[in-house]
PDB file of C-alpha atoms in Angstrom:
ATOM      1  CA  UNK A   1       0.000   0.000   0.000  1.00  0.00           C
ATOM      2  CA  UNK A   2       1.518   3.369  -0.951  1.00  0.00           C
ATOM      3  CA  UNK A   3       2.413   5.640   1.945  1.00  0.00           C
ATOM      4  CA  UNK A   4       1.367   9.263   2.301  1.00  0.00           C
ATOM      5  CA  UNK A   5       4.860  10.343   1.257  1.00  0.00           C
ATOM      6  CA  UNK A   6       4.634   8.308  -1.934  1.00  0.00           C
ATOM      7  CA  UNK A   7       1.212   9.746  -2.704  1.00  0.00           C
ATOM      8  CA  UNK A   8       2.458  13.298  -2.253  1.00  0.00           C
ATOM      9  CA  UNK A   9       5.473  12.562  -4.452  1.00  0.00           C
ATOM     10  CA  UNK A  10       3.223  11.125  -7.155  1.00  0.00           C
ATOM     11  CA  UNK A  11       0.902  14.123  -6.930  1.00  0.00           C
ATOM     12  CA  UNK A  12       3.852  16.491  -7.205  1.00  0.00           C
ATOM     13  CA  UNK A  13       5.109  14.725 -10.315  1.00  0.00           C
ATOM     14  CA  UNK A  14       1.756  15.260 -12.007  1.00  0.00           C
ATOM     15  CA  UNK A  15       2.090  19.027 -11.679  1.00  0.00           C
ATOM     16  CA  UNK A  16       3.477  20.874 -14.701  1.00  0.00           C
ATOM     17  CA  UNK A  17       7.223  21.392 -14.617  1.00  0.00           C
ATOM     18  CA  UNK A  18       6.849  25.168 -14.588  1.00  0.00           C
ATOM     19  CA  UNK A  19       4.779  24.855 -11.390  1.00  0.00           C
ATOM     20  CA  UNK A  20       7.156  22.427  -9.688  1.00  0.00           C
ATOM     21  CA  UNK A  21      10.316  24.342 -10.534  1.00  0.00           C
ATOM     22  CA  UNK A  22       8.976  27.794 -11.422  1.00  0.00           C
ATOM     23  CA  UNK A  23      10.205  31.073 -10.015  1.00  0.00           C
ATOM     24  CA  UNK A  24       7.272  31.770  -7.706  1.00  0.00           C
ATOM     25  CA  UNK A  25       7.144  28.171  -6.491  1.00  0.00           C
ATOM     26  CA  UNK A  26      10.670  28.669  -5.166  1.00  0.00           C
ATOM     27  CA  UNK A  27      10.403  32.268  -3.993  1.00  0.00           C
ATOM     28  CA  UNK A  28       7.002  32.412  -2.268  1.00  0.00           C
ATOM     29  CA  UNK A  29       7.713  29.700   0.371  1.00  0.00           C
ATOM     30  CA  UNK A  30      10.951  31.476   1.316  1.00  0.00           C
ATOM     31  CA  UNK A  31       9.156  34.806   1.616  1.00  0.00           C
ATOM     32  CA  UNK A  32       6.373  33.162   3.640  1.00  0.00           C
ATOM     33  CA  UNK A  33       8.884  31.679   6.066  1.00  0.00           C
ATOM     34  CA  UNK A  34      10.654  35.017   6.379  1.00  0.00           C
ATOM     35  CA  UNK A  35       7.357  36.824   6.995  1.00  0.00           C
ATOM     36  CA  UNK A  36       6.485  34.424   9.824  1.00  0.00           C
ATOM     37  CA  UNK A  37       9.946  34.550  11.418  1.00  0.00           C
ATOM     38  CA  UNK A  38      10.157  38.341  11.390  1.00  0.00           C
ATOM     39  CA  UNK A  39       6.684  38.760  12.889  1.00  0.00           C
ATOM     40  CA  UNK A  40       6.538  35.962  15.455  1.00  0.00           C
ATOM     41  CA  UNK A  41       7.028  38.575  18.229  1.00  0.00           C
ATOM     42  CA  UNK A  42       3.622  40.026  17.319  1.00  0.00           C
ATOM     43  CA  UNK A  43       2.021  37.098  19.186  1.00  0.00           C
ATOM     44  CA  UNK A  44       3.957  37.740  22.411  1.00  0.00           C
ATOM     45  CA  UNK A  45       1.744  40.554  23.743  1.00  0.00           C
ATOM     46  CA  UNK A  46      -2.044  40.824  24.012  1.00  0.00           C
ATOM     47  CA  UNK A  47      -1.947  44.408  22.675  1.00  0.00           C
ATOM     48  CA  UNK A  48       0.951  46.246  21.084  1.00  0.00           C
ATOM     49  CA  UNK A  49      -0.460  49.714  20.533  1.00  0.00           C
ATOM     50  CA  UNK A  50      -3.425  51.929  21.501  1.00  0.00           C
ATOM     51  CA  UNK A  51      -4.723  51.596  17.923  1.00  0.00           C
ATOM     52  CA  UNK A  52      -5.181  47.852  18.409  1.00  0.00           C
ATOM     53  CA  UNK A  53      -7.081  48.438  21.620  1.00  0.00           C
ATOM     54  CA  UNK A  54      -9.325  51.047  20.081  1.00  0.00           C
ATOM     55  CA  UNK A  55      -9.981  48.916  16.997  1.00  0.00           C
ATOM     56  CA  UNK A  56     -10.926  45.993  19.235  1.00  0.00           C
ATOM     57  CA  UNK A  57     -13.284  48.263  21.206  1.00  0.00           C
ATOM     58  CA  UNK A  58     -14.903  49.497  17.996  1.00  0.00           C
ATOM     59  CA  UNK A  59     -15.329  45.941  16.748  1.00  0.00           C
ATOM     60  CA  UNK A  60     -17.057  44.858  19.964  1.00  0.00           C
ATOM     61  CA  UNK A  61     -19.382  47.858  19.846  1.00  0.00           C
ATOM     62  CA  UNK A  62     -20.217  47.197  16.206  1.00  0.00           C
ATOM     63  CA  UNK A  63     -20.940  43.555  17.004  1.00  0.00           C
ATOM     64  CA  UNK A  64     -23.335  44.712  19.728  1.00  0.00           C
ATOM     65  CA  UNK A  65     -25.326  46.840  17.302  1.00  0.00           C
ATOM     66  CA  UNK A  66     -23.234  49.997  17.124  1.00  0.00           C
ATOM     67  CA  UNK A  67     -23.319  52.161  14.018  1.00  0.00           C
ATOM     68  CA  UNK A  68     -20.050  53.308  12.480  1.00  0.00           C
ATOM     69  CA  UNK A  69     -19.606  57.108  12.372  1.00  0.00           C
ATOM     70  CA  UNK A  70     -22.683  57.477  14.593  1.00  0.00           C
ATOM     71  CA  UNK A  71     -22.418  55.616  17.902  1.00  0.00           C
ATOM     72  CA  UNK A  72     -18.956  54.233  17.026  1.00  0.00           C
ATOM     73  CA  UNK A  73     -16.465  56.832  15.808  1.00  0.00           C
ATOM     74  CA  UNK A  74     -12.811  57.217  14.924  1.00  0.00           C
ATOM     75  CA  UNK A  75     -10.922  59.491  12.523  1.00  0.00           C
ATOM     76  CA  UNK A  76     -10.112  56.548  10.302  1.00  0.00           C
ATOM     77  CA  UNK A  77     -11.720  54.824   7.286  1.00  0.00           C
ATOM     78  CA  UNK A  78     -13.933  51.796   7.924  1.00  0.00           C
ATOM     79  CA  UNK A  79     -12.210  48.779   6.350  1.00  0.00           C
ATOM     80  CA  UNK A  80     -10.034  47.799   9.309  1.00  0.00           C
ATOM     81  CA  UNK A  81     -12.751  48.161  11.983  1.00  0.00           C
ATOM     82  CA  UNK A  82     -14.939  45.933   9.815  1.00  0.00           C
ATOM     83  CA  UNK A  83     -12.111  43.407   9.481  1.00  0.00           C
ATOM     84  CA  UNK A  84     -11.685  43.326  13.270  1.00  0.00           C
ATOM     85  CA  UNK A  85     -15.443  42.858  13.670  1.00  0.00           C
ATOM     86  CA  UNK A  86     -15.471  39.977  11.173  1.00  0.00           C
ATOM     87  CA  UNK A  87     -12.578  38.222  12.933  1.00  0.00           C
ATOM     88  CA  UNK A  88     -14.236  38.644  16.324  1.00  0.00           C
ATOM     89  CA  UNK A  89     -17.466  37.207  14.919  1.00  0.00           C
ATOM     90  CA  UNK A  90     -15.684  34.084  13.669  1.00  0.00           C
ATOM     91  CA  UNK A  91     -12.962  33.554  16.288  1.00  0.00           C
ATOM     92  CA  UNK A  92     -14.211  35.434  19.332  1.00  0.00           C
ATOM     93  CA  UNK A  93     -12.892  38.645  20.845  1.00  0.00           C
ATOM     94  CA  UNK A  94     -10.598  37.289  23.567  1.00  0.00           C
ATOM     95  CA  UNK A  95      -7.438  37.433  21.461  1.00  0.00           C
ATOM     96  CA  UNK A  96      -5.985  39.310  18.496  1.00  0.00           C
ATOM     97  CA  UNK A  97      -4.163  36.278  17.059  1.00  0.00           C
ATOM     98  CA  UNK A  98      -6.426  36.121  13.954  1.00  0.00           C
ATOM     99  CA  UNK A  99      -5.624  39.755  13.156  1.00  0.00           C
ATOM    100  CA  UNK A 100      -1.926  39.186  13.777  1.00  0.00           C
ATOM    101  CA  UNK A 101      -2.041  36.214  11.403  1.00  0.00           C
ATOM    102  CA  UNK A 102      -3.772  38.305   8.747  1.00  0.00           C
ATOM    103  CA  UNK A 103      -1.129  41.011   9.260  1.00  0.00           C
ATOM    104  CA  UNK A 104       1.548  38.461   8.368  1.00  0.00           C
ATOM    105  CA  UNK A 105      -0.451  37.585   5.248  1.00  0.00           C
ATOM    106  CA  UNK A 106      -0.600  41.304   4.392  1.00  0.00           C
ATOM    107  CA  UNK A 107       3.180  41.545   4.748  1.00  0.00           C
ATOM    108  CA  UNK A 108       3.632  38.472   2.554  1.00  0.00           C
ATOM    109  CA  UNK A 109       1.335  39.806  -0.178  1.00  0.00           C
ATOM    110  CA  UNK A 110       3.196  43.132  -0.089  1.00  0.00           C
ATOM    111  CA  UNK A 111       6.535  41.342  -0.417  1.00  0.00           C
ATOM    112  CA  UNK A 112       5.300  39.262  -3.375  1.00  0.00           C
ATOM    113  CA  UNK A 113       3.984  42.337  -5.186  1.00  0.00           C
ATOM    114  CA  UNK A 114       7.250  44.204  -4.613  1.00  0.00           C
ATOM    115  CA  UNK A 115       9.150  41.156  -5.879  1.00  0.00           C
ATOM    116  CA  UNK A 116       6.971  41.180  -8.988  1.00  0.00           C
ATOM    117  CA  UNK A 117       7.751  44.849  -9.641  1.00  0.00           C
ATOM    118  CA  UNK A 118      11.495  44.388  -9.184  1.00  0.00           C
ATOM    119  CA  UNK A 119      11.566  41.162 -11.202  1.00  0.00           C
ATOM    120  CA  UNK A 120       9.841  42.813 -14.143  1.00  0.00           C
ATOM    121  CA  UNK A 121      12.440  45.586 -14.176  1.00  0.00           C
ATOM    122  CA  UNK A 122      15.704  43.915 -13.197  1.00  0.00           C
ATOM    123  CA  UNK A 123      15.267  40.137 -13.273  1.00  0.00           C
ATOM    124  CA  UNK A 124      14.682  37.160 -10.996  1.00  0.00           C
ATOM    125  CA  UNK A 125      17.374  37.845  -8.409  1.00  0.00           C
ATOM    126  CA  UNK A 126      16.288  41.448  -7.985  1.00  0.00           C
ATOM    127  CA  UNK A 127      12.708  40.312  -7.433  1.00  0.00           C
ATOM    128  CA  UNK A 128      13.633  37.850  -4.697  1.00  0.00           C
ATOM    129  CA  UNK A 129      15.910  40.431  -3.088  1.00  0.00           C
ATOM    130  CA  UNK A 130      13.194  43.105  -3.086  1.00  0.00           C
ATOM    131  CA  UNK A 131      10.691  40.822  -1.363  1.00  0.00           C
ATOM    132  CA  UNK A 132      13.205  39.651   1.222  1.00  0.00           C
ATOM    133  CA  UNK A 133      14.524  43.146   1.935  1.00  0.00           C
ATOM    134  CA  UNK A 134      11.017  44.467   2.461  1.00  0.00           C
ATOM    135  CA  UNK A 135      10.271  41.776   5.055  1.00  0.00           C
ATOM    136  CA  UNK A 136      13.554  42.364   6.849  1.00  0.00           C
ATOM    137  CA  UNK A 137      12.973  46.124   6.968  1.00  0.00           C
ATOM    138  CA  UNK A 138       9.296  45.773   7.875  1.00  0.00           C
ATOM    139  CA  UNK A 139      10.423  45.322  11.493  1.00  0.00           C
ATOM    140  CA  UNK A 140      12.884  48.209  11.318  1.00  0.00           C
ATOM    141  CA  UNK A 141      10.918  50.520  13.629  1.00  0.00           C
ATOM    142  CA  UNK A 142       9.699  50.115  17.205  1.00  0.00           C
ATOM    143  CA  UNK A 143       7.668  46.931  17.836  1.00  0.00           C
ATOM    144  CA  UNK A 144       4.607  49.050  18.669  1.00  0.00           C
ATOM    145  CA  UNK A 145       4.656  50.216  15.040  1.00  0.00           C
ATOM    146  CA  UNK A 146       5.840  47.064  13.238  1.00  0.00           C
ATOM    147  CA  UNK A 147       4.330  44.145  15.144  1.00  0.00           C
ATOM    148  CA  UNK A 148       0.836  45.544  15.668  1.00  0.00           C
ATOM    149  CA  UNK A 149      -2.098  44.679  13.399  1.00  0.00           C
ATOM    150  CA  UNK A 150      -2.923  48.271  12.541  1.00  0.00           C
ATOM    151  CA  UNK A 151      -3.823  50.519   9.643  1.00  0.00           C
ATOM    152  CA  UNK A 152      -0.357  50.918   8.133  1.00  0.00           C
ATOM    153  CA  UNK A 153       0.179  47.180   7.714  1.00  0.00           C
ATOM    154  CA  UNK A 154      -3.136  46.476   6.018  1.00  0.00           C
ATOM    155  CA  UNK A 155      -2.952  49.411   3.598  1.00  0.00           C
ATOM    156  CA  UNK A 156       0.345  48.235   2.088  1.00  0.00           C
ATOM    157  CA  UNK A 157      -0.903  45.400  -0.187  1.00  0.00           C
ATOM    158  CA  UNK A 158      -3.402  47.705  -1.910  1.00  0.00           C
ATOM    159  CA  UNK A 159      -0.782  50.453  -2.173  1.00  0.00           C
ATOM    160  CA  UNK A 160       1.763  48.241  -3.929  1.00  0.00           C
ATOM    161  CA  UNK A 161      -0.984  46.680  -6.055  1.00  0.00           C
ATOM    162  CA  UNK A 162      -2.003  50.165  -7.267  1.00  0.00           C
ATOM    163  CA  UNK A 163       1.554  50.821  -8.412  1.00  0.00           C
ATOM    164  CA  UNK A 164       1.808  47.401 -10.064  1.00  0.00           C
ATOM    165  CA  UNK A 165      -1.481  47.811 -11.922  1.00  0.00           C
ATOM    166  CA  UNK A 166      -0.454  51.276 -13.149  1.00  0.00           C
ATOM    167  CA  UNK A 167       2.862  49.846 -14.292  1.00  0.00           C
ATOM    168  CA  UNK A 168       0.914  47.389 -16.441  1.00  0.00           C
ATOM    169  CA  UNK A 169      -1.460  50.134 -17.656  1.00  0.00           C
ATOM    170  CA  UNK A 170      -4.465  48.545 -15.964  1.00  0.00           C
ATOM    171  CA  UNK A 171      -5.875  51.903 -14.983  1.00  0.00           C
ATOM    172  CA  UNK A 172      -9.291  50.840 -13.666  1.00  0.00           C
ATOM    173  CA  UNK A 173      -7.730  48.271 -11.339  1.00  0.00           C
ATOM    174  CA  UNK A 174      -5.157  50.847 -10.231  1.00  0.00           C
ATOM    175  CA  UNK A 175      -7.916  53.267  -9.263  1.00  0.00           C
ATOM    176  CA  UNK A 176      -9.763  50.577  -7.295  1.00  0.00           C
ATOM    177  CA  UNK A 177      -6.547  49.651  -5.473  1.00  0.00           C
ATOM    178  CA  UNK A 178      -5.939  53.300  -4.518  1.00  0.00           C
ATOM    179  CA  UNK A 179      -9.484  53.466  -3.159  1.00  0.00           C
ATOM    180  CA  UNK A 180      -9.020  50.329  -1.053  1.00  0.00           C
ATOM    181  CA  UNK A 181      -5.762  51.712   0.252  1.00  0.00           C
ATOM    182  CA  UNK A 182      -7.436  55.029   1.157  1.00  0.00           C
ATOM    183  CA  UNK A 183     -10.344  53.217   2.814  1.00  0.00           C
ATOM    184  CA  UNK A 184      -7.829  51.525   5.102  1.00  0.00           C
ATOM    185  CA  UNK A 185      -5.940  54.713   5.987  1.00  0.00           C
ATOM    186  CA  UNK A 186      -6.354  58.143   4.418  1.00  0.00           C
ATOM    187  CA  UNK A 187      -2.662  58.710   3.777  1.00  0.00           C
ATOM    188  CA  UNK A 188      -2.566  55.571   1.635  1.00  0.00           C
ATOM    189  CA  UNK A 189      -4.167  57.681  -1.082  1.00  0.00           C
ATOM    190  CA  UNK A 190      -0.755  59.273  -1.675  1.00  0.00           C
ATOM    191  CA  UNK A 191      -0.022  56.415  -4.081  1.00  0.00           C
ATOM    192  CA  UNK A 192      -2.353  58.179  -6.507  1.00  0.00           C
ATOM    193  CA  UNK A 193       0.537  60.542  -7.327  1.00  0.00           C
ATOM    194  CA  UNK A 194       2.847  57.877  -8.874  1.00  0.00           C
ATOM    195  CA  UNK A 195      -0.186  56.321 -10.605  1.00  0.00           C
ATOM    196  CA  UNK A 196      -0.965  59.638 -12.301  1.00  0.00           C
ATOM    197  CA  UNK A 197       2.724  60.160 -13.051  1.00  0.00           C
ATOM    198  CA  UNK A 198       2.898  56.811 -14.858  1.00  0.00           C
ATOM    199  CA  UNK A 199      -0.245  57.681 -16.813  1.00  0.00           C
ATOM    200  CA  UNK A 200       1.333  60.975 -17.910  1.00  0.00           C
ATOM    201  CA  UNK A 201       4.599  59.294 -18.906  1.00  0.00           C
ATOM    202  CA  UNK A 202       2.803  56.491 -20.739  1.00  0.00           C
ATOM    203  CA  UNK A 203       0.651  58.892 -22.764  1.00  0.00           C
ATOM    204  CA  UNK A 204       3.713  61.016 -23.594  1.00  0.00           C
ATOM    205  CA  UNK A 205       5.829  58.073 -24.755  1.00  0.00           C
ATOM    206  CA  UNK A 206       3.132  56.228 -26.664  1.00  0.00           C
ATOM    207  CA  UNK A 207       1.374  59.295 -28.001  1.00  0.00           C
ATOM    208  CA  UNK A 208      -2.055  58.099 -26.857  1.00  0.00           C
ATOM    209  CA  UNK A 209      -4.919  60.058 -25.363  1.00  0.00           C
ATOM    210  CA  UNK A 210      -4.714  60.236 -21.590  1.00  0.00           C
ATOM    211  CA  UNK A 211      -8.314  61.251 -20.866  1.00  0.00           C
ATOM    212  CA  UNK A 212      -9.906  57.762 -21.213  1.00  0.00           C
ATOM    213  CA  UNK A 213      -7.289  56.236 -18.912  1.00  0.00           C
ATOM    214  CA  UNK A 214      -7.690  59.080 -16.404  1.00  0.00           C
ATOM    215  CA  UNK A 215     -11.447  58.520 -16.433  1.00  0.00           C
ATOM    216  CA  UNK A 216     -10.891  54.842 -15.627  1.00  0.00           C
ATOM    217  CA  UNK A 217      -8.605  55.723 -12.702  1.00  0.00           C
ATOM    218  CA  UNK A 218     -11.044  58.181 -11.167  1.00  0.00           C
ATOM    219  CA  UNK A 219     -14.033  55.917 -11.738  1.00  0.00           C
ATOM    220  CA  UNK A 220     -12.221  53.013 -10.073  1.00  0.00           C
ATOM    221  CA  UNK A 221     -11.230  55.310  -7.214  1.00  0.00           C
ATOM    222  CA  UNK A 222     -14.628  56.936  -6.716  1.00  0.00           C
ATOM    223  CA  UNK A 223     -16.855  53.871  -6.974  1.00  0.00           C
ATOM    224  CA  UNK A 224     -15.678  51.952  -3.847  1.00  0.00           C
ATOM    225  CA  UNK A 225     -15.566  55.160  -1.788  1.00  0.00           C
ATOM    226  CA  UNK A 226     -19.070  56.119  -2.883  1.00  0.00           C
ATOM    227  CA  UNK A 227     -20.304  52.609  -2.106  1.00  0.00           C
ATOM    228  CA  UNK A 228     -18.888  52.787   1.420  1.00  0.00           C
ATOM    229  CA  UNK A 229     -19.879  56.396   2.093  1.00  0.00           C
ATOM    230  CA  UNK A 230     -23.408  56.302   0.705  1.00  0.00           C
ATOM    231  CA  UNK A 231     -24.599  52.714   1.155  1.00  0.00           C
ATOM    232  CA  UNK A 232     -22.565  51.045   3.903  1.00  0.00           C
ATOM    233  CA  UNK A 233     -22.210  54.037   6.248  1.00  0.00           C
ATOM    234  CA  UNK A 234     -23.881  57.381   6.828  1.00  0.00           C
ATOM    235  CA  UNK A 235     -22.590  59.904   4.237  1.00  0.00           C
ATOM    236  CA  UNK A 236     -22.497  62.862   6.629  1.00  0.00           C
ATOM    237  CA  UNK A 237     -20.706  60.885   9.332  1.00  0.00           C
ATOM    238  CA  UNK A 238     -18.269  59.356   6.847  1.00  0.00           C
ATOM    239  CA  UNK A 239     -17.431  62.779   5.388  1.00  0.00           C
ATOM    240  CA  UNK A 240     -16.773  64.315   8.803  1.00  0.00           C
ATOM    241  CA  UNK A 241     -14.867  61.510  10.527  1.00  0.00           C
ATOM    242  CA  UNK A 242     -12.790  60.446   7.536  1.00  0.00           C
ATOM    243  CA  UNK A 243     -12.238  63.721   5.665  1.00  0.00           C
ATOM    244  CA  UNK A 244     -13.228  67.115   7.079  1.00  0.00           C
ATOM    245  CA  UNK A 245     -12.920  66.205  10.758  1.00  0.00           C
ATOM    246  CA  UNK A 246      -9.279  65.266  10.266  1.00  0.00           C
ATOM    247  CA  UNK A 247      -8.254  68.740   9.143  1.00  0.00           C
ATOM    248  CA  UNK A 248      -6.053  69.234  12.211  1.00  0.00           C
ATOM    249  CA  UNK A 249      -3.685  66.581  10.881  1.00  0.00           C
ATOM    250  CA  UNK A 250      -3.112  68.610   7.710  1.00  0.00           C
ATOM    251  CA  UNK A 251      -2.940  72.060   9.325  1.00  0.00           C
ATOM    252  CA  UNK A 252       0.247  74.111   9.473  1.00  0.00           C
ATOM    253  CA  UNK A 253      -0.178  74.758  13.171  1.00  0.00           C
ATOM    254  CA  UNK A 254       0.895  72.469  15.978  1.00  0.00           C
ATOM    255  CA  UNK A 255       4.086  71.117  17.476  1.00  0.00           C
ATOM    256  CA  UNK A 256       6.493  71.249  14.536  1.00  0.00           C
ATOM    257  CA  UNK A 257       9.510  70.561  16.714  1.00  0.00           C
ATOM    258  CA  UNK A 258       7.915  67.425  18.155  1.00  0.00           C
ATOM    259  CA  UNK A 259       6.813  66.257  14.700  1.00  0.00           C
ATOM    260  CA  UNK A 260      10.250  66.823  13.197  1.00  0.00           C
ATOM    261  CA  UNK A 261      11.885  65.087  16.151  1.00  0.00           C
ATOM    262  CA  UNK A 262       9.723  61.992  15.773  1.00  0.00           C
ATOM    263  CA  UNK A 263      10.224  61.898  12.002  1.00  0.00           C
ATOM    264  CA  UNK A 264      14.000  62.181  12.318  1.00  0.00           C
ATOM    265  CA  UNK A 265      14.077  59.709  15.195  1.00  0.00           C
ATOM    266  CA  UNK A 266      12.090  57.069  13.332  1.00  0.00           C
ATOM    267  CA  UNK A 267      14.169  57.647  10.194  1.00  0.00           C
ATOM    268  CA  UNK A 268      17.335  57.096  12.228  1.00  0.00           C
ATOM    269  CA  UNK A 269      15.923  53.873  13.693  1.00  0.00           C
ATOM    270  CA  UNK A 270      14.992  52.594  10.224  1.00  0.00           C
ATOM    271  CA  UNK A 271      18.381  53.580   8.842  1.00  0.00           C
ATOM    272  CA  UNK A 272      20.105  51.758  11.681  1.00  0.00           C
ATOM    273  CA  UNK A 273      17.980  48.663  11.092  1.00  0.00           C
ATOM    274  CA  UNK A 274      18.886  48.636   7.410  1.00  0.00           C
ATOM    275  CA  UNK A 275      22.525  49.571   7.762  1.00  0.00           C
ATOM    276  CA  UNK A 276      23.690  45.968   7.770  1.00  0.00           C
ATOM    277  CA  UNK A 277      21.867  45.470   4.452  1.00  0.00           C
ATOM    278  CA  UNK A 278      22.725  48.782   2.808  1.00  0.00           C
ATOM    279  CA  UNK A 279      26.492  48.413   2.977  1.00  0.00           C
ATOM    280  CA  UNK A 280      26.894  45.053   1.159  1.00  0.00           C
ATOM    281  CA  UNK A 281      24.133  45.874  -1.330  1.00  0.00           C
ATOM    282  CA  UNK A 282      25.616  49.274  -2.053  1.00  0.00           C
ATOM    283  CA  UNK A 283      29.039  47.767  -2.610  1.00  0.00           C
ATOM    284  CA  UNK A 284      27.604  45.152  -4.971  1.00  0.00           C
ATOM    285  CA  UNK A 285      25.680  47.745  -6.973  1.00  0.00           C
ATOM    286  CA  UNK A 286      28.779  49.926  -7.218  1.00  0.00           C
ATOM    287  CA  UNK A 287      30.807  47.054  -8.622  1.00  0.00           C
ATOM    288  CA  UNK A 288      28.015  46.163 -11.040  1.00  0.00           C
ATOM    289  CA  UNK A 289      27.405  49.619 -12.480  1.00  0.00           C
ATOM    290  CA  UNK A 290      31.045  50.725 -12.469  1.00  0.00           C
ATOM    291  CA  UNK A 291      31.832  48.132 -15.140  1.00  0.00           C
ATOM    292  CA  UNK A 292      28.541  48.519 -17.007  1.00  0.00           C
ATOM    293  CA  UNK A 293      29.010  49.817 -20.585  1.00  0.00           C
ATOM    294  CA  UNK A 294      27.492  53.157 -21.462  1.00  0.00           C
ATOM    295  CA  UNK A 295      24.269  53.020 -23.543  1.00  0.00           C
ATOM    296  CA  UNK A 296      24.623  53.393 -27.271  1.00  0.00           C
ATOM    297  CA  UNK A 297      23.512  56.530 -29.059  1.00  0.00           C
ATOM    298  CA  UNK A 298      19.730  56.790 -28.973  1.00  0.00           C
ATOM    299  CA  UNK A 299      19.420  54.001 -26.399  1.00  0.00           C
ATOM    300  CA  UNK A 300      17.834  54.734 -23.032  1.00  0.00           C
ATOM    301  CA  UNK A 301      18.180  52.836 -19.805  1.00  0.00           C
ATOM    302  CA  UNK A 302      15.071  51.865 -17.929  1.00  0.00           C
ATOM    303  CA  UNK A 303      13.586  54.867 -16.118  1.00  0.00           C
ATOM    304  CA  UNK A 304      13.133  54.765 -12.366  1.00  0.00           C
ATOM    305  CA  UNK A 305      11.402  58.147 -12.128  1.00  0.00           C
ATOM    306  CA  UNK A 306       8.119  56.516 -11.123  1.00  0.00           C
ATOM    307  CA  UNK A 307       9.830  54.852  -8.165  1.00  0.00           C
ATOM    308  CA  UNK A 308      11.254  58.186  -7.023  1.00  0.00           C
ATOM    309  CA  UNK A 309       7.822  59.818  -7.341  1.00  0.00           C
ATOM    310  CA  UNK A 310       6.411  56.955  -5.254  1.00  0.00           C
ATOM    311  CA  UNK A 311       9.073  57.509  -2.606  1.00  0.00           C
ATOM    312  CA  UNK A 312       8.477  61.267  -2.462  1.00  0.00           C
ATOM    313  CA  UNK A 313       4.691  60.822  -2.244  1.00  0.00           C
ATOM    314  CA  UNK A 314       5.187  58.376   0.627  1.00  0.00           C
ATOM    315  CA  UNK A 315       7.310  60.909   2.487  1.00  0.00           C
TER     316      UNK A 315
END
């Protein structure tokens, strides 16, 4: 009688060769393992940050009949409170382990999408390196920011997906991804800037009309937000608590010294966390490009302007 091992081996042999030995078949398990290892500490505390506690409180109130942006309020979009509520409905509200597990999945999806972007531009090794470096640097800040199942973690997959869709000129999908990112945290909508930049560059290079593509982006962006604001929540409450009521965050008043201190402090922490990776990678890139031949007349190297626009919009 064949053993379980033999059955699995036979099943594996039936899979197409490109599945058994393909790029993603080899890369994704490594990225998954790295995502779990780097975020195991997230399970060591009941609550990592005040945001987790407040999200859990909102979820319990919603489960007991509360109404978002009426009897349950926060200056944040609704997707993550709804996700907490769904997890509490299925798994109970005594622990955040389901949310922490989903946060690891969000990190993994982000790493895979980043690997896809880098692979399409610079090849297989660059793709694997991009995914791995993201996961290693995803814990480069304080644990309260990197191990918690909060807004920033769950907005990342949609943010990177928006960039990837725009890169492939799938403008409607890019707009939807920007909307999902914004409905997780408002600042996620900053990815709209590189999306529009890529549309402008694509229309300039290919000589095509940009208005139809722009219409697709804005339709994809507006439709999910309108659905949430008008049908799934109260429009007036959504507008105040998500948009107009958060004006203090965008004002020019306030503690500039404290803000600058925190920004510089967190940047220094992230730089320190990545220093061990930056030095060998920088040396390798220097050796690679120092001996790279100059492009021939009329030949252009691949542009990275969209990546720089993405970086600046994120800042």
